[in-house]
Amino acid sequence: MDNNNQGTVKRVLISEDELRKAIETAGKQITQEYAGKPVLLVSILKGAFIFLGDLCRCIDLPCRLDFMEAKSYSGSTTESCGQVTITMDLKHDISKYHVIIVEDIIDTGRTLSEVIKILKGRNPLSLRIVTLLDKPARRVVKLDADVSLFTIPDYFVVGYSLDYNGYHRNLPYIAEFEA
Ligand code: IMP
Ligand code: MG
């Protein structure tokens, strides 16, 4: 982060109320489908931390959390590159868990497809992707989420832990953004 450019927040795209309702529904679905199973919610930092925090409180099951950090935006703040680096790894042995990846947004799909390759190699009991946002128009790698709460057009968005240049994660809604 070598400059303080914050860009411009243009308009609210998904309100707090819409987020809350969709997350409650997703939480209920997970509660029903994973009853009696050892669940590990895996979040990829930092863009999904608020989604994870809200989603896990809508899951009425014993479950554990783990975090991993993957970087894919080197050189640009709005476009991912092909190379994905795991900068912080999970602490759990995932072969003992039904893993649910809790992701903020699937854009090109590059980051998550690399993360999935790595996690599948560790033989989880099962592996699913729950993403808050999906931008299918931008996909360069074939990848579908098992659950996607909102499909959005090809806008760069911020808020609800998604950032531009490290800013705007603290907005309580998802907003369309202009650099
Ligand atoms: P992908 O590898 O292009 O699918 O995107 C990887 C990551 O880039 C996502 O998990 C987000 O953290 C970030 N990202 C993608 N699109 C946006 C956006 O519109 N706003 C903020 N972050 C984004
Ligand atoms: Mg992310």
GROMACS .gro file of C-alpha atoms and ligand atoms in nm:
model
  203
    1MET     CA    1   0.000   0.000   0.000
    2ASP     CA    2   0.214   0.287  -0.120
    3ASN     CA    3  -0.047   0.555  -0.183
    4ASN     CA    4  -0.363   0.683  -0.016
    5ASN     CA    5  -0.591   0.679  -0.320
    6GLN     CA    6  -0.941   0.591  -0.198
    7GLY     CA    7  -1.132   0.639  -0.527
    8THR     CA    8  -1.503   0.723  -0.525
    9VAL     CA    9  -1.794   0.525  -0.382
   10LYS     CA   10  -2.068   0.575  -0.645
   11ARG     CA   11  -2.386   0.415  -0.510
   12VAL     CA   12  -2.522   0.138  -0.291
   13LEU     CA   13  -2.560  -0.184  -0.491
   14ILE     CA   14  -2.665  -0.425  -0.214
   15SER     CA   15  -2.809  -0.281   0.107
   16GLU     CA   16  -2.747  -0.396   0.465
   17ASP     CA   17  -3.098  -0.535   0.477
   18GLU     CA   18  -3.055  -0.737   0.156
   19LEU     CA   19  -2.724  -0.872   0.282
   20ARG     CA   20  -2.872  -0.975   0.617
   21LYS     CA   21  -3.169  -1.158   0.462
   22ALA     CA   22  -2.959  -1.351   0.208
   23ILE     CA   23  -2.704  -1.449   0.474
   24GLU     CA   24  -2.976  -1.573   0.711
   25THR     CA   25  -3.113  -1.794   0.433
   26ALA     CA   26  -2.765  -1.931   0.349
   27GLY     CA   27  -2.698  -1.999   0.719
   28LYS     CA   28  -3.023  -2.191   0.756
   29GLN     CA   29  -2.944  -2.400   0.449
   30ILE     CA   30  -2.599  -2.491   0.587
   31THR     CA   31  -2.753  -2.572   0.926
   32GLN     CA   32  -2.990  -2.821   0.761
   33GLU     CA   33  -2.742  -2.979   0.521
   34TYR     CA   34  -2.451  -3.024   0.761
   35ALA     CA   35  -2.631  -3.141   1.076
   36GLY     CA   36  -2.424  -3.407   1.255
   37LYS     CA   37  -2.113  -3.348   1.043
   38PRO     CA   38  -1.778  -3.197   1.149
   39VAL     CA   39  -1.775  -2.859   0.972
   40LEU     CA   40  -1.481  -2.628   0.910
   41LEU     CA   41  -1.556  -2.285   0.769
   42VAL     CA   42  -1.253  -2.161   0.575
   43SER     CA   43  -1.228  -1.796   0.493
   44ILE     CA   44  -0.982  -1.637   0.256
   45LEU     CA   45  -0.856  -1.315   0.409
   46LYS     CA   46  -0.910  -1.037   0.405
   47GLY     CA   47  -1.207  -0.983   0.172
   48ALA     CA   48  -1.444  -1.232   0.339
   49PHE     CA   49  -1.397  -1.162   0.708
   50ILE     CA   50  -1.723  -0.973   0.763
   51PHE     CA   51  -1.923  -1.221   0.553
   52LEU     CA   52  -1.776  -1.506   0.757
   53GLY     CA   53  -1.855  -1.326   1.083
   54ASP     CA   54  -2.219  -1.275   0.986
   55LEU     CA   55  -2.266  -1.614   0.817
   56CYS     CA   56  -2.122  -1.818   1.105
   57ARG     CA   57  -2.367  -1.653   1.346
   58CYS     CA   58  -2.653  -1.777   1.125
   59ILE     CA   59  -2.528  -2.139   1.140
   60ASP     CA   60  -2.681  -2.324   1.430
   61LEU     CA   61  -2.431  -2.614   1.447
   62PRO     CA   62  -2.103  -2.683   1.622
   63CYS     CA   63  -1.842  -2.571   1.370
   64ARG     CA   64  -1.482  -2.455   1.361
   65LEU     CA   65  -1.323  -2.168   1.169
   66ASP     CA   66  -0.992  -2.136   0.993
   67PHE     CA   67  -0.826  -1.869   0.781
   68MET     CA   68  -0.595  -1.853   0.490
   69GLU     CA   69  -0.451  -1.558   0.305
   70ALA     CA   70  -0.396  -1.568  -0.070
   71LYS     CA   71  -0.259  -1.281  -0.276
   72SER     CA   72  -0.335  -1.243  -0.646
   73TYR     CA   73  -0.347  -0.868  -0.713
   74SER     CA   74   0.023  -0.786  -0.728
   75GLY     CA   75   0.085  -0.476  -0.938
   76SER     CA   76  -0.281  -0.375  -0.966
   77THR     CA   77  -0.554  -0.288  -0.718
   78THR     CA   78  -0.848  -0.389  -0.938
   79GLU     CA   79  -0.729  -0.683  -1.151
   80SER     CA   80  -0.600  -1.021  -1.036
   81CYS     CA   81  -0.299  -1.183  -1.201
   82GLY     CA   82  -0.251  -1.548  -1.283
   83GLN     CA   83  -0.012  -1.612  -0.998
   84VAL     CA   84  -0.158  -1.692  -0.660
   85THR     CA   85   0.056  -1.701  -0.348
   86ILE     CA   86  -0.059  -1.849  -0.017
   87THR     CA   87   0.076  -1.600   0.237
   88MET     CA   88  -0.090  -1.762   0.539
   89ASP     CA   89  -0.202  -2.124   0.556
   90LEU     CA   90  -0.473  -2.309   0.750
   91LYS     CA   91  -0.403  -2.447   1.097
   92HIS     CA   92  -0.643  -2.747   1.079
   93ASP     CA   93  -0.595  -3.090   0.925
   94ILE     CA   94  -0.884  -3.064   0.679
   95SER     CA   95  -0.903  -3.440   0.615
   96LYS     CA   96  -1.117  -3.455   0.931
   97TYR     CA   97  -1.373  -3.197   0.816
   98HIS     CA   98  -1.645  -3.109   0.571
   99VAL     CA   99  -1.492  -2.784   0.447
  100ILE     CA  100  -1.698  -2.485   0.339
  101ILE     CA  101  -1.496  -2.212   0.171
  102VAL     CA  102  -1.650  -1.877   0.256
  103GLU     CA  103  -1.546  -1.631  -0.014
  104ASP     CA  104  -1.626  -1.267  -0.076
  105ILE     CA  105  -1.638  -1.261  -0.455
  106ILE     CA  106  -1.554  -1.477  -0.753
  107ASP     CA  107  -1.423  -1.253  -1.027
  108THR     CA  108  -1.179  -1.410  -1.276
  109GLY     CA  109  -1.185  -1.727  -1.063
  110ARG     CA  110  -0.805  -1.751  -1.058
  111THR     CA  111  -0.754  -1.720  -0.683
  112LEU     CA  112  -1.017  -1.967  -0.579
  113SER     CA  113  -0.935  -2.227  -0.842
  114GLU     CA  114  -0.574  -2.234  -0.715
  115VAL     CA  115  -0.687  -2.250  -0.353
  116ILE     CA  116  -0.925  -2.535  -0.437
  117LYS     CA  117  -0.652  -2.736  -0.606
  118ILE     CA  118  -0.440  -2.705  -0.293
  119LEU     CA  119  -0.724  -2.792  -0.055
  120LYS     CA  120  -0.851  -3.090  -0.260
  121GLY     CA  121  -0.498  -3.232  -0.241
  122ARG     CA  122  -0.541  -3.246   0.137
  123ASN     CA  123  -0.847  -3.478   0.108
  124PRO     CA  124  -1.123  -3.300   0.299
  125LEU     CA  125  -1.435  -3.510   0.372
  126SER     CA  126  -1.609  -3.273   0.130
  127LEU     CA  127  -1.545  -2.928  -0.013
  128ARG     CA  128  -1.795  -2.661  -0.105
  129ILE     CA  129  -1.778  -2.297  -0.203
  130VAL     CA  130  -2.015  -2.037  -0.065
  131THR     CA  131  -1.957  -1.695  -0.216
  132LEU     CA  132  -2.128  -1.371  -0.127
  133LEU     CA  133  -2.087  -1.224  -0.475
  134ASP     CA  134  -2.034  -1.367  -0.820
  135LYS     CA  135  -1.922  -1.172  -1.130
  136PRO     CA  136  -1.963  -1.442  -1.398
  137ALA     CA  137  -1.895  -1.197  -1.685
  138ARG     CA  138  -1.534  -1.168  -1.572
  139ARG     CA  139  -1.450  -1.539  -1.543
  140VAL     CA  140  -1.131  -1.658  -1.715
  141VAL     CA  141  -1.110  -1.993  -1.532
  142LYS     CA  142  -1.400  -2.237  -1.522
  143LEU     CA  143  -1.529  -2.226  -1.167
  144ASP     CA  144  -1.879  -2.235  -1.018
  145ALA     CA  145  -1.973  -2.171  -0.658
  146ASP     CA  146  -2.203  -2.424  -0.490
  147VAL     CA  147  -2.387  -2.131  -0.335
  148SER     CA  148  -2.375  -1.773  -0.459
  149LEU     CA  149  -2.580  -1.515  -0.268
  150PHE     CA  150  -2.573  -1.236  -0.528
  151THR     CA  151  -2.478  -1.231  -0.896
  152ILE     CA  152  -2.356  -0.885  -0.997
  153PRO     CA  153  -2.263  -0.720  -1.329
  154ASP     CA  154  -1.906  -0.636  -1.417
  155TYR     CA  155  -1.868  -0.358  -1.160
  156PHE     CA  156  -1.580  -0.314  -0.922
  157VAL     CA  157  -1.742  -0.312  -0.580
  158VAL     CA  158  -1.633  -0.219  -0.229
  159GLY     CA  159  -1.768  -0.247   0.125
  160TYR     CA  160  -1.863  -0.528   0.361
  161SER     CA  161  -1.491  -0.619   0.378
  162LEU     CA  162  -1.419  -0.581   0.006
  163ASP     CA  163  -1.160  -0.311  -0.056
  164TYR     CA  164  -0.999  -0.079  -0.301
  165ASN     CA  165  -0.635  -0.012  -0.208
  166GLY     CA  166  -0.714  -0.130   0.146
  167TYR     CA  167  -1.000   0.121   0.193
  168HIS     CA  168  -1.380   0.091   0.227
  169ARG     CA  169  -1.385  -0.254   0.395
  170ASN     CA  170  -1.578  -0.091   0.680
  171LEU     CA  171  -1.881   0.015   0.472
  172PRO     CA  172  -2.180  -0.189   0.596
  173TYR     CA  173  -2.318  -0.237   0.240
  174ILE     CA  174  -2.182  -0.330  -0.103
  175ALA     CA  175  -2.124  -0.026  -0.324
  176GLU     CA  176  -2.034   0.034  -0.683
  177PHE     CA  177  -1.699   0.205  -0.706
  178GLU     CA  178  -1.494   0.417  -0.940
  179ALA     CA  179  -1.113   0.429  -0.912
  180IMP     P1  180  -1.028  -1.348  -0.876
  180IMP     O1  181  -0.903  -1.428  -0.856
  180IMP     O2  182  -1.016  -1.257  -0.994
  180IMP     O3  183  -1.154  -1.434  -0.884
  180IMP     O4  184  -1.046  -1.251  -0.752
  180IMP     C1  185  -0.979  -1.269  -0.636
  180IMP     C2  186  -1.010  -1.171  -0.528
  180IMP     O5  187  -1.004  -1.040  -0.580
  180IMP     C3  188  -1.147  -1.180  -0.464
  180IMP     O6  189  -1.157  -1.282  -0.369
  180IMP     C4  190  -1.155  -1.042  -0.402
  180IMP     O7  191  -1.090  -1.040  -0.277
  180IMP     C5  192  -1.086  -0.955  -0.504
  180IMP     N1  193  -1.184  -0.891  -0.593
  180IMP     C6  194  -1.235  -0.934  -0.710
  180IMP     N2  195  -1.327  -0.849  -0.759
  180IMP     C7  196  -1.335  -0.749  -0.667
  180IMP     C8  197  -1.417  -0.630  -0.657
  180IMP     O8  198  -1.504  -0.596  -0.741
  180IMP     N3  199  -1.396  -0.553  -0.546
  180IMP     C9  200  -1.304  -0.583  -0.450
  180IMP     N4  201  -1.228  -0.694  -0.454
  180IMP    C10  202  -1.244  -0.775  -0.562
  181MG      MG  203  -1.118  -1.279  -0.163
   0.00000   0.00000   0.00000
